[in-house]
Amino acid sequence: MAANALPAGFSSPPAPVRRRRHKPDWLVAYAFLAPAAAVFAALIAYPLADGISTAFTDRAVAQSGHWVGLANFAALFSDQIFLHAAWNSLLLTVSTVAVKLVLGLTFAVLLSQKMPMRGLIRALAFLPWAVPGMIAALSWKWIFDEQSGVLQYLVLQLGLSDHPIYWLSDPNIAMVSVAVAMIWQGLPFFTMMFLAALASIPSDLHEAAAIDGAGMVRRFFAITLPQMRGVIAVTVMLSAIWTFNSFEMVFVLTGGGPANRTHILPTLAYQYGIGESHLGLGSAVIVSVIPVFIILIVLLTGRMLRRDEA
Amino acid sequence: MASVSLSKITKSFGGHEVLHGIDLEIGMGEFIVFVGPSGCGKSTMLRVIAGLEEITSGTLTIDGEVANGVPPGERGIAMVFQSYALYPHMTVYDNMAFGLKVSGMAKPEIDRRVRKAAEMLELTPYLDRLPRSLSGGQRQRVAIGRAVTRDPKVFLFDEPLSNLDAALRVATRLEIADLNAAMPDTTMIYVTHDQVEAMTLADRIVVFNEGRIEQVGRPLDLYERPRNLFVARFIGSPKMNVVKGEAATVYQAAMIGIRPEHLAVSAHEGLWPGKVKAIEHLGSDTFLHVEAAFADEPLIVRGRSDVPLRQGDTVHLTPEVGKIHRFNEDGVAFI
Ligand SMILES: Nc1ncnc2c1ncn2[C@@H]1O[C@H](COP(=O)(O)OP(=O)(O)OP(=O)(O)O)[C@@H](O)[C@H]1O
Ligand SMILES: [Mg+2]
């Protein structure tokens, strides 16, 4: 055998590696996940289950209530306020996410260019993300204030309008005002995610495409966007969930009024459950959209897992 | 007419000049290889020609027209990147077709060109695959195919084989040689670290050092008649031996250089006695590292299999007549 001809030091076969018979990996994974699962069960699953079950009762604040089956849901689906709030929620989510997507892409592309004071400009662009939600909402309330607000002052001074505009009390304008504030608040997340995604696209792809004759616009659609697809999908879905669930902007700016015309589902749930002390109905408002969320979350995690495997 | 002409080209990155006035005329259909140590500016030179880097000063003409400021896509060039730079989300077919689509070529003509290139590079079975499901060698061929379909006037390669294993490197090197033969009017500029690629592929080799050209010439000219010590030491593997002092003075030079294969080895008689410090058996060749009193570093000598030697043996080396390279104190060769 050839091995016998090898000089000393090469000839002794390597000692067999003794393999410890180990447990399957998933068992270990479960062992490590157990504490987190316990905390989840105590802090999230229990209240969640409690909340869901409340939706099937006529429970009021400080009362235990009785099982009423689907009565709360039946009431909601014939309730114009609920239907209108659901529509508002959908409209607000879709429109603000769409605007944030377009603006976020634009800002990210602009902020990824070389320019003087880029660090400072980036920091400013991310600032709204750092402002606590309630403080942001109160600031916007002041901006939109119809008597003494900055916006009213500017509009009248600059002569853009000869009469005051009812930013928050005209229900048609109010939804737009709320949307603007929410876009301002949520845009940095999009910009940040997209900036990171842009930075991870290898520059030689752009160079190859430039040599292939593609100009800036062509490169954006042929290289940049397809390379960002995964990040865009995840960002949009996360933001859709957060936006749909966000409460304080509408609550602070309009409180759902005038005449319940600007409610979204979270503020309506609060109004029914706490404001009108009808916890069962309030819970039912939230529970009624759980199926939508389940679909979104399945899409989202599926997307993330697929990227994981790629 | 020159296909690519560089005149006093300089390139600076933020005030730091990395190319210091490059002059070079490249003829149509020539295969030019850029070599030089890491960081000497080979890639930068290539990227300047491609239009990926702006020219700081000087004039670049491609095919008779000034190319300064012309966008890369309009220079009639194609480039093969070291990283391949394939579009990850496009199939092999679309990778090769992209440039043609951008140029607005008709679909049937695109199809014809892509299939022809795929045929030539044996990529036909993979046309519907994404790059990530290809091996390194296949990816490299797609990158070459993408360049071929554009039918460029000038073909640029930046170390295209450096990510391949040794066997694949040889195979792909031969393919590139075939490609060059099949495209006689296409000028090729090729950056490499590999001596063999440079020697076998090049019509002319350009030796760069610290942002300047040290010498331009046919491979064997550079090997046999290096203009200076840098080129002498850079071209050839193992390196040329360089000896200073008395042994050089004998030849009326400050330094002399002698290649490993031009030193005769004998156990008993010869000009320079020395002691064998190490022996490297490469199969086809045997190299001896010989310590000699007059040389600062051990001399590398191509040994002979019929002269059995062992470490510690005393040997005598004799340089072959007419194969000694003579240099002055500045390292410039006496021709
Ligand atoms: N974008 C850049 N910004 C600043 N300096 C750069 C840039 N690109 C290259 N350089 C510098 O220019 C010099 C030449 O680099 P280049 O990449 O051309 O070397 P090279 O000869 O290709 O080296 P290698 O063989 O390692 O690829 C180096 O000193 C490098 O640091
Ligand atoms: Mg390089």
XYZ file of C-alpha atoms and ligand atoms in Angstrom:
677
model
C 0.000 0.000 0.000
C 1.231 3.453 -0.830
C 0.646 4.685 2.684
C 3.365 2.334 3.965
C 5.918 4.186 1.878
C 5.208 7.480 3.572
C 7.849 8.771 5.987
C 7.253 8.475 9.690
C 4.711 10.936 10.928
C 2.517 10.478 7.879
C 2.090 6.738 8.251
C 0.021 6.461 11.403
C -3.622 6.697 10.467
C -5.453 9.552 12.143
C -7.134 8.553 15.381
C -10.822 7.963 14.727
C -12.849 10.912 15.906
C -15.117 9.611 18.581
C -18.562 10.866 17.732
C -20.685 11.509 20.699
C -24.126 10.249 19.988
C -26.021 13.464 20.286
C -29.650 14.365 20.474
C -31.433 15.566 17.386
C -30.910 19.283 16.794
C -34.570 20.182 17.100
C -34.706 18.831 20.638
C -31.910 21.165 21.631
C -33.649 24.023 19.841
C -36.854 23.359 21.760
C -34.982 23.213 25.032
C -33.552 26.669 24.386
C -36.890 28.029 23.222
C -38.803 26.730 26.250
C -38.191 29.697 28.608
C -39.171 32.183 25.917
C -42.255 30.128 25.158
C -43.243 30.196 28.819
C -42.905 33.969 28.987
C -44.866 34.272 25.752
C -47.636 32.090 27.150
C -47.911 34.124 30.351
C -47.616 37.618 28.912
C -49.075 37.362 25.440
C -51.003 34.180 24.820
C -53.118 34.410 27.965
C -54.243 38.025 27.505
C -54.755 37.313 23.814
C -56.952 34.321 24.532
C -58.762 36.309 27.189
C -59.320 39.163 24.750
C -60.578 36.849 22.046
C -62.965 35.093 24.393
C -64.264 38.448 25.622
C -65.447 39.155 22.098
C -68.033 36.409 22.537
C -69.467 37.884 25.766
C -71.427 40.948 26.786
C -68.748 41.803 29.306
C -68.577 45.438 30.416
C -65.855 47.230 32.369
C -65.635 45.745 35.901
C -68.299 43.108 35.119
C -67.760 39.521 34.135
C -70.480 39.171 31.482
C -72.177 36.215 29.761
C -71.538 34.164 26.666
C -73.457 35.701 23.773
C -72.055 33.731 20.859
C -71.652 35.725 17.669
C -74.046 38.478 18.719
C -71.269 41.112 18.953
C -70.069 40.318 15.463
C -73.587 40.375 14.078
C -74.051 43.808 15.615
C -70.777 45.060 14.148
C -71.443 43.951 10.621
C -74.660 45.887 10.548
C -73.038 48.880 12.241
C -72.275 51.714 9.785
C -69.661 53.169 12.112
C -67.792 49.893 12.231
C -67.959 49.392 8.482
C -66.794 52.940 7.915
C -63.933 52.516 10.408
C -62.877 49.293 8.679
C -62.883 51.127 5.372
C -60.860 53.991 6.884
C -58.339 51.541 8.326
C -57.903 49.864 4.986
C -57.680 53.134 3.089
C -55.250 54.662 5.554
C -53.036 51.587 5.565
C -52.941 51.115 1.820
C -52.466 54.778 0.981
C -49.838 55.567 3.603
C -47.888 52.378 2.885
C -47.961 53.133 -0.830
C -46.737 56.691 -0.308
C -44.093 55.559 2.179
C -42.913 52.957 -0.318
C -42.441 55.450 -3.128
C -40.994 58.202 -0.934
C -38.835 55.732 0.971
C -37.313 54.419 -2.253
C -36.734 57.944 -3.506
C -35.144 59.110 -0.258
C -33.000 56.002 -0.002
C -31.681 56.449 -3.522
C -30.995 60.141 -2.887
C -29.381 59.531 0.500
C -27.147 56.820 -0.935
C -25.514 59.314 -3.293
C -22.272 60.924 -2.341
C -22.963 64.440 -1.089
C -21.613 66.906 1.436
C -22.926 66.472 4.983
C -24.517 63.152 4.098
C -24.256 61.934 7.681
C -26.134 64.937 9.036
C -28.828 64.743 6.367
C -29.290 61.049 7.043
C -29.579 61.664 10.776
C -32.241 64.305 10.167
C -34.132 61.981 7.852
C -34.233 59.328 10.562
C -35.276 61.708 13.331
C -39.064 61.119 13.172
C -38.398 57.455 13.927
C -36.832 58.433 17.249
C -39.695 60.659 18.404
C -42.055 58.788 20.744
C -45.409 58.225 19.059
C -47.477 60.191 21.521
C -45.186 63.199 21.363
C -45.251 63.100 17.579
C -49.035 62.960 17.626
C -49.272 65.927 19.988
C -46.865 67.935 17.831
C -48.976 67.280 14.779
C -52.089 68.227 16.704
C -50.479 71.574 17.362
C -49.412 71.965 13.714
C -52.953 71.221 12.522
C -54.640 73.331 15.171
C -57.338 75.292 13.381
C -57.110 78.471 15.441
C -53.457 78.864 16.362
C -51.704 76.137 14.357
C -48.616 76.768 12.280
C -50.186 75.368 9.163
C -53.241 77.567 9.300
C -51.034 80.579 9.836
C -48.833 79.719 6.866
C -51.709 78.987 4.544
C -53.453 82.243 5.347
C -50.281 84.360 5.371
C -49.042 82.996 2.075
C -52.458 83.493 0.585
C -52.829 79.864 -0.423
C -56.389 80.057 0.841
C -58.599 82.971 1.759
C -60.475 81.074 4.460
C -59.267 78.834 7.276
C -58.993 75.166 6.400
C -60.519 72.668 8.812
C -57.595 70.306 8.943
C -59.066 68.056 11.555
C -62.745 68.878 11.748
C -63.646 68.427 8.094
C -63.865 64.629 7.906
C -62.577 64.489 4.318
C -59.555 66.632 5.034
C -58.987 65.053 8.444
C -58.169 61.643 6.981
C -55.578 63.253 4.725
C -54.100 65.166 7.652
C -53.847 61.978 9.653
C -52.258 60.219 6.688
C -49.643 62.960 6.309
C -48.686 62.685 9.980
C -48.484 58.902 9.759
C -46.367 59.043 6.621
C -43.998 61.446 8.338
C -43.757 59.063 11.258
C -43.322 55.843 9.299
C -41.127 57.029 6.437
C -37.762 56.690 8.221
C -38.314 52.970 8.653
C -38.739 52.555 4.904
C -35.797 54.792 4.128
C -33.581 52.940 6.566
C -34.513 49.494 5.309
C -34.063 50.546 1.697
C -30.762 52.284 2.344
C -29.427 49.105 3.896
C -30.731 47.086 0.969
C -29.161 49.477 -1.522
C -25.830 49.275 0.234
C -25.872 45.503 -0.025
C -26.174 45.466 -3.813
C -22.696 44.772 -5.186
C -21.476 47.784 -7.146
C -20.086 45.596 -9.919
C -23.651 44.698 -10.924
C -24.262 48.345 -11.683
C -20.940 48.565 -13.463
C -21.715 45.513 -15.577
C -25.095 46.995 -16.455
C -23.500 50.340 -17.299
C -21.142 48.552 -19.669
C -24.165 46.761 -21.100
C -25.428 50.226 -21.966
C -28.106 50.645 -19.308
C -28.601 54.217 -18.078
C -29.515 55.199 -14.517
C -33.238 54.642 -14.890
C -32.861 51.338 -16.681
C -30.394 50.167 -14.034
C -32.814 51.110 -11.282
C -35.564 48.956 -12.735
C -33.389 46.122 -14.052
C -30.910 45.782 -11.183
C -31.801 47.803 -8.097
C -35.492 46.997 -7.753
C -35.207 43.240 -8.382
C -32.314 43.071 -5.930
C -34.439 44.817 -3.297
C -37.570 42.758 -3.827
C -37.271 40.740 -0.648
C -36.571 43.754 1.535
C -39.407 45.688 -0.065
C -41.854 42.852 0.566
C -40.863 42.493 4.206
C -40.873 46.245 4.804
C -44.280 46.709 3.240
C -45.837 43.874 5.185
C -44.328 44.922 8.511
C -45.397 48.488 7.966
C -48.873 47.429 6.899
C -49.313 45.568 10.166
C -47.981 48.426 12.273
C -49.968 51.036 10.428
C -53.164 49.044 10.637
C -52.649 48.675 14.377
C -51.463 52.177 15.128
C -53.690 54.013 17.472
C -52.300 57.218 18.839
C -52.185 59.376 15.699
C -55.924 59.114 15.016
C -56.780 59.078 18.694
C -54.879 62.297 19.405
C -55.625 64.153 16.186
C -59.334 63.493 15.684
C -60.436 61.035 18.359
C -62.500 59.426 15.597
C -64.669 62.497 15.125
C -66.402 64.444 13.822
C -69.485 62.234 13.963
C -67.374 59.059 14.118
C -66.317 59.688 10.527
C -62.558 59.340 11.055
C -62.484 56.258 13.268
C -60.139 53.433 12.428
C -60.592 50.011 14.005
C -58.193 50.480 16.935
C -59.784 53.787 17.975
C -63.267 52.367 17.513
C -62.370 49.371 19.657
C -61.185 51.760 22.335
C -64.343 53.821 22.071
C -66.683 50.825 22.280
C -64.677 48.935 24.883
C -63.500 51.696 27.219
C -65.421 54.808 26.194
C -68.803 53.077 26.119
C -67.794 50.385 28.611
C -68.782 47.596 26.223
C -65.702 45.373 26.411
C -67.289 42.537 24.466
C -68.048 44.734 21.477
C -64.646 46.439 21.654
C -62.903 43.068 21.608
C -65.050 41.952 18.723
C -63.816 44.926 16.656
C -60.244 43.736 17.060
C -61.017 40.028 16.737
C -62.836 40.652 13.483
C -59.579 41.613 11.773
C -57.462 38.778 13.160
C -57.972 36.669 10.024
C -56.524 39.509 7.944
C -53.483 39.591 10.159
C -52.996 35.874 10.067
C -52.841 36.049 6.294
C -50.391 38.945 6.376
C -48.178 37.264 8.935
C -48.134 33.970 7.073
C -47.122 35.809 3.930
C -44.497 37.717 5.820
C -42.863 34.803 7.599
C -43.084 32.690 4.476
C -41.238 35.396 2.635
C -38.573 35.645 5.313
C -38.086 31.904 5.511
C -37.721 31.644 1.771
C -35.025 34.285 1.832
C -33.387 32.344 4.606
C -33.022 29.303 2.412
C -31.852 31.183 -0.656
C -4.637 52.355 -36.773
C -4.473 51.907 -33.055
C -7.546 50.364 -31.531
C -6.952 51.809 -28.087
C -4.598 54.664 -27.486
C -3.640 56.060 -24.099
C -1.912 59.389 -23.980
C -0.538 60.823 -20.727
C -3.372 59.307 -18.723
C -3.394 60.082 -15.030
C -5.913 59.006 -12.447
C -6.273 60.341 -8.923
C -8.580 59.281 -6.140
C -9.233 62.324 -3.989
C -5.856 63.948 -4.629
C -3.951 60.668 -4.437
C -2.530 59.931 -7.865
C -2.403 56.219 -8.693
C -1.671 56.380 -12.441
C 1.129 58.762 -13.379
C 0.879 59.526 -17.061
C 0.362 56.312 -18.995
C 1.207 56.224 -22.704
C 0.320 53.115 -24.661
C -0.749 52.261 -28.189
C -2.706 49.060 -28.659
C -3.240 47.759 -32.165
C -6.467 46.331 -33.522
C -6.917 42.677 -32.620
C -3.973 42.669 -30.258
C -4.025 40.627 -27.057
C -2.480 42.803 -24.369
C -1.798 41.560 -20.850
C -1.305 43.910 -17.904
C 0.859 42.509 -15.130
C 2.379 44.045 -12.040
C 2.388 43.752 -8.278
C -0.782 44.168 -6.255
C -1.933 47.773 -6.013
C 0.126 49.017 -8.966
C -2.940 50.276 -10.845
C -3.766 47.527 -13.359
C -7.444 47.366 -12.493
C -7.679 51.132 -12.353
C -6.160 51.350 -15.847
C -8.667 48.815 -17.119
C -11.583 50.596 -15.455
C -10.461 53.884 -16.953
C -10.563 52.275 -20.391
C -13.987 50.835 -19.601
C -15.285 54.199 -18.485
C -16.024 53.030 -14.947
C -13.512 55.550 -13.612
C -13.217 59.098 -14.856
C -9.932 60.132 -16.400
C -8.168 62.768 -14.313
C -6.065 64.005 -17.204
C -4.848 62.727 -20.545
C -6.586 61.387 -23.605
C -8.095 58.004 -24.282
C -9.109 57.085 -27.803
C -10.937 53.935 -28.733
C -11.191 53.031 -32.388
C -9.999 56.461 -33.413
C -12.450 58.441 -31.339
C -11.779 60.272 -28.109
C -13.529 58.319 -25.387
C -12.998 60.691 -22.441
C -16.406 61.221 -20.882
C -18.176 58.746 -23.153
C -20.449 56.476 -21.052
C -19.223 52.870 -20.732
C -22.115 51.509 -22.748
C -21.205 53.599 -25.781
C -17.529 52.730 -25.983
C -17.916 49.463 -27.826
C -16.284 47.568 -25.000
C -17.228 44.545 -22.944
C -15.775 43.515 -19.631
C -15.406 40.283 -17.714
C -15.161 40.927 -13.990
C -13.170 38.926 -11.491
C -16.370 38.431 -9.503
C -18.254 37.629 -12.757
C -20.904 40.222 -11.768
C -23.717 38.164 -13.256
C -27.209 39.543 -12.671
C -28.395 37.172 -9.922
C -32.109 37.446 -10.676
C -31.783 36.826 -14.409
C -31.398 33.503 -16.161
C -28.248 32.697 -18.071
C -30.114 33.572 -21.252
C -31.228 36.953 -19.906
C -27.782 37.691 -18.557
C -26.355 37.284 -22.022
C -29.270 39.080 -23.697
C -29.481 42.095 -21.384
C -27.017 44.337 -23.176
C -28.595 43.531 -26.528
C -32.081 44.282 -25.217
C -30.862 47.595 -23.862
C -29.450 48.438 -27.286
C -32.888 47.848 -28.776
C -31.881 44.959 -30.985
C -34.653 42.884 -32.551
C -35.659 39.755 -30.627
C -34.723 37.191 -33.310
C -31.248 38.667 -33.678
C -30.787 38.653 -29.895
C -31.853 35.042 -29.806
C -29.473 34.121 -32.593
C -26.510 35.767 -30.903
C -27.232 34.376 -27.456
C -27.628 30.854 -28.790
C -24.477 31.120 -30.830
C -22.458 32.281 -27.831
C -24.043 29.607 -25.646
C -23.140 26.995 -28.234
C -19.558 28.144 -28.398
C -19.188 28.174 -24.601
C -21.152 24.951 -24.069
C -23.800 26.748 -22.056
C -26.844 25.673 -24.048
C -28.166 23.248 -21.395
C -28.026 25.985 -18.753
C -29.762 28.839 -20.538
C -32.813 28.724 -18.251
C -30.871 28.490 -15.023
C -30.094 31.230 -12.564
C -26.421 31.996 -11.940
C -26.533 30.725 -8.370
C -27.188 27.192 -9.567
C -24.055 27.148 -11.726
C -20.507 26.127 -10.856
C -17.735 28.694 -10.781
C -16.434 27.664 -14.172
C -19.893 27.850 -15.727
C -20.464 31.287 -14.242
C -17.193 32.429 -15.699
C -18.285 31.215 -19.114
C -21.589 33.043 -18.795
C -19.661 36.207 -17.999
C -17.555 35.649 -21.108
C -20.680 34.854 -23.113
C -22.336 38.065 -21.971
C -19.342 39.962 -23.301
C -19.166 37.973 -26.540
C -22.784 38.572 -27.540
C -22.174 42.309 -27.558
C -19.553 41.807 -30.258
C -17.288 44.456 -28.723
C -14.373 46.197 -30.361
C -12.432 45.875 -27.144
C -12.714 43.037 -24.674
C -11.547 43.729 -21.113
C -10.757 41.046 -18.553
C -9.872 41.751 -14.920
C -8.289 38.617 -13.473
C -11.037 36.446 -14.895
C -9.572 33.120 -13.800
C -8.421 33.916 -10.300
C -11.445 32.328 -8.642
C -11.081 29.023 -10.463
C -9.137 25.971 -9.380
C -5.931 25.024 -11.175
C -7.419 22.532 -13.631
C -10.309 24.790 -14.588
C -7.925 27.676 -14.966
C -5.948 25.811 -17.600
C -9.110 24.793 -19.442
C -10.570 28.301 -19.387
C -7.239 29.801 -20.397
C -7.288 27.655 -23.496
C -10.886 28.711 -24.161
C -9.868 32.343 -23.976
C -7.051 31.643 -26.404
C -9.588 30.017 -28.756
C -11.919 32.962 -28.308
C -9.117 35.309 -29.243
C -8.403 33.264 -32.342
C -12.100 33.282 -33.258
C -12.343 37.070 -32.924
C -9.269 38.280 -34.809
C -10.459 41.893 -35.027
C -11.317 42.198 -31.363
C -8.732 43.820 -29.161
C -8.325 42.143 -25.800
C -6.876 43.632 -22.653
C -6.335 41.195 -19.873
C -5.206 41.794 -16.288
C -3.604 38.922 -14.447
C -1.244 37.928 -11.671
C -0.483 34.642 -13.328
C 2.823 34.339 -15.172
C 1.621 31.476 -17.313
C -1.510 33.325 -18.439
C 0.582 36.346 -19.295
C 3.251 34.425 -21.185
C 0.859 32.159 -23.100
C -1.961 34.550 -23.984
C -0.252 37.837 -24.671
C 0.843 39.299 -27.944
C 2.429 41.942 -25.785
C 2.790 42.232 -22.040
C 2.652 45.564 -20.233
C 4.492 45.549 -16.902
C 3.096 48.064 -14.424
C 4.781 49.231 -11.265
C 3.429 51.869 -8.880
C 1.241 53.514 -11.483
C 3.831 53.563 -14.259
C 4.667 51.317 -17.158
C 8.064 49.680 -16.726
C 8.210 47.925 -20.069
C 6.022 46.806 -22.946
C 6.996 43.933 -25.150
C 6.398 40.482 -26.509
C 6.521 37.831 -23.778
C 9.850 36.340 -24.795
C 11.382 39.757 -25.339
C 10.536 40.697 -21.781
C 11.875 37.406 -20.575
C 15.090 37.570 -22.527
C 15.702 41.291 -22.623
C 14.183 42.952 -19.551
C 14.884 46.649 -19.627
C 15.461 46.894 -15.913
C 15.797 44.973 -12.731
C 12.109 45.275 -11.866
C 10.960 43.611 -15.064
C 13.743 41.073 -14.825
C 12.616 40.038 -11.354
C 8.897 40.248 -12.105
C 8.772 38.162 -15.267
C 9.729 34.544 -14.790
C 9.104 32.047 -12.059
C 11.116 31.247 -10.043
C 12.623 34.701 -10.057
C 15.849 35.716 -11.701
C 18.852 35.571 -9.360
C 20.525 38.904 -8.753
C 24.093 39.227 -7.540
C 25.897 42.407 -6.526
C 29.478 43.188 -5.688
C 32.619 41.493 -6.931
C 30.909 38.768 -8.877
C 29.122 41.519 -10.810
C 32.163 43.736 -11.195
C 33.806 40.947 -13.139
C 31.116 41.563 -15.735
C 31.531 45.358 -15.568
C 28.136 45.844 -13.967
C 26.783 46.936 -10.609
C 24.451 43.960 -10.561
C 24.054 40.924 -12.670
C 21.004 38.718 -13.083
C 20.857 35.118 -14.123
C 17.807 32.913 -14.507
C 17.603 29.583 -12.661
C 17.778 27.585 -15.871
C 20.953 29.349 -16.982
C 23.117 28.101 -14.142
C 24.876 24.813 -14.740
C 25.309 22.608 -11.687
C 28.236 20.363 -11.108
C 29.394 18.479 -8.055
C 33.054 19.056 -8.678
C 33.915 21.994 -10.858
C 32.526 25.422 -11.732
C 32.778 29.143 -11.246
C 30.794 29.657 -8.047
C 30.975 27.201 -5.193
C 28.045 26.971 -2.869
C 26.103 24.760 -0.518
C 22.689 23.241 -1.215
C 20.270 24.663 1.362
C 17.014 23.232 0.082
C 15.739 21.077 -2.749
C 12.270 21.445 -4.262
C 11.009 18.600 -6.405
C 8.153 19.713 -8.635
C 8.026 16.525 -10.667
C 9.049 17.902 -14.011
C 11.591 20.241 -12.460
C 13.874 20.302 -9.483
C 14.947 23.594 -7.992
C 17.957 23.937 -5.726
C 18.453 26.782 -3.317
C 22.198 27.270 -3.131
C 23.972 29.432 -0.600
C 27.024 31.093 -2.034
C 29.478 33.311 -0.188
C 29.163 36.233 -2.599
C 25.370 36.378 -2.851
C 23.038 37.974 -0.286
C 20.212 35.532 -0.879
C 20.406 31.886 -1.891
C 20.625 31.366 -5.633
C 17.803 29.400 -7.190
C 19.009 26.880 -9.696
C 17.131 24.531 -11.952
C 18.722 21.194 -11.082
C 19.242 18.170 -13.211
C 17.708 14.883 -12.351
C 20.857 13.061 -13.460
C 22.982 14.832 -10.849
C 21.765 13.402 -7.552
C 22.212 15.923 -4.786
C 21.220 16.195 -1.182
C 20.822 19.015 1.259
C 24.203 20.172 2.549
C 26.128 19.008 -0.512
C 28.672 21.359 -1.979
C 28.050 22.246 -5.595
C 29.624 24.452 -8.233
C 27.549 26.755 -10.397
C 28.527 28.116 -13.773
C 26.470 30.741 -15.567
C 25.723 30.024 -19.188
C 27.652 32.210 -21.578
C 25.600 35.049 -23.028
C 22.735 34.611 -20.590
C 23.893 37.065 -17.989
C 21.839 40.238 -17.604
C 23.882 43.272 -16.607
C 22.460 46.250 -14.713
C 23.888 49.556 -13.490
C 23.437 50.813 -9.922
C 19.962 52.152 -10.767
C 18.830 48.781 -11.995
C 18.786 49.783 -15.652
C 19.944 47.068 -18.005
C 22.950 47.495 -20.299
C 21.697 46.418 -23.670
N -12.067 53.738 -5.609
C -10.826 53.965 -5.121
N -10.638 54.948 -4.206
C -9.401 55.191 -3.714
N -8.290 54.515 -4.056
C -8.417 53.531 -4.956
C -9.695 53.198 -5.532
N -9.507 52.185 -6.395
C -8.194 51.889 -6.351
N -7.536 52.691 -5.497
C -6.085 52.681 -5.226
O -5.417 52.694 -6.452
C -4.271 51.871 -6.424
C -4.324 50.900 -7.585
O -5.392 50.005 -7.368
P -5.765 48.880 -8.408
O -7.002 48.223 -7.933
O -5.767 49.457 -9.763
O -4.538 47.899 -8.265
P -4.284 46.520 -9.007
O -3.010 46.665 -9.732
O -5.483 46.105 -9.779
O -4.071 45.553 -7.774
P -4.503 44.027 -7.617
O -3.483 43.263 -8.372
O -4.384 43.804 -6.156
O -5.890 43.876 -8.145
C -4.262 51.220 -5.075
O -3.338 51.914 -4.258
C -5.660 51.408 -4.560
O -5.647 51.541 -3.165
Mg -6.959 44.569 -9.599
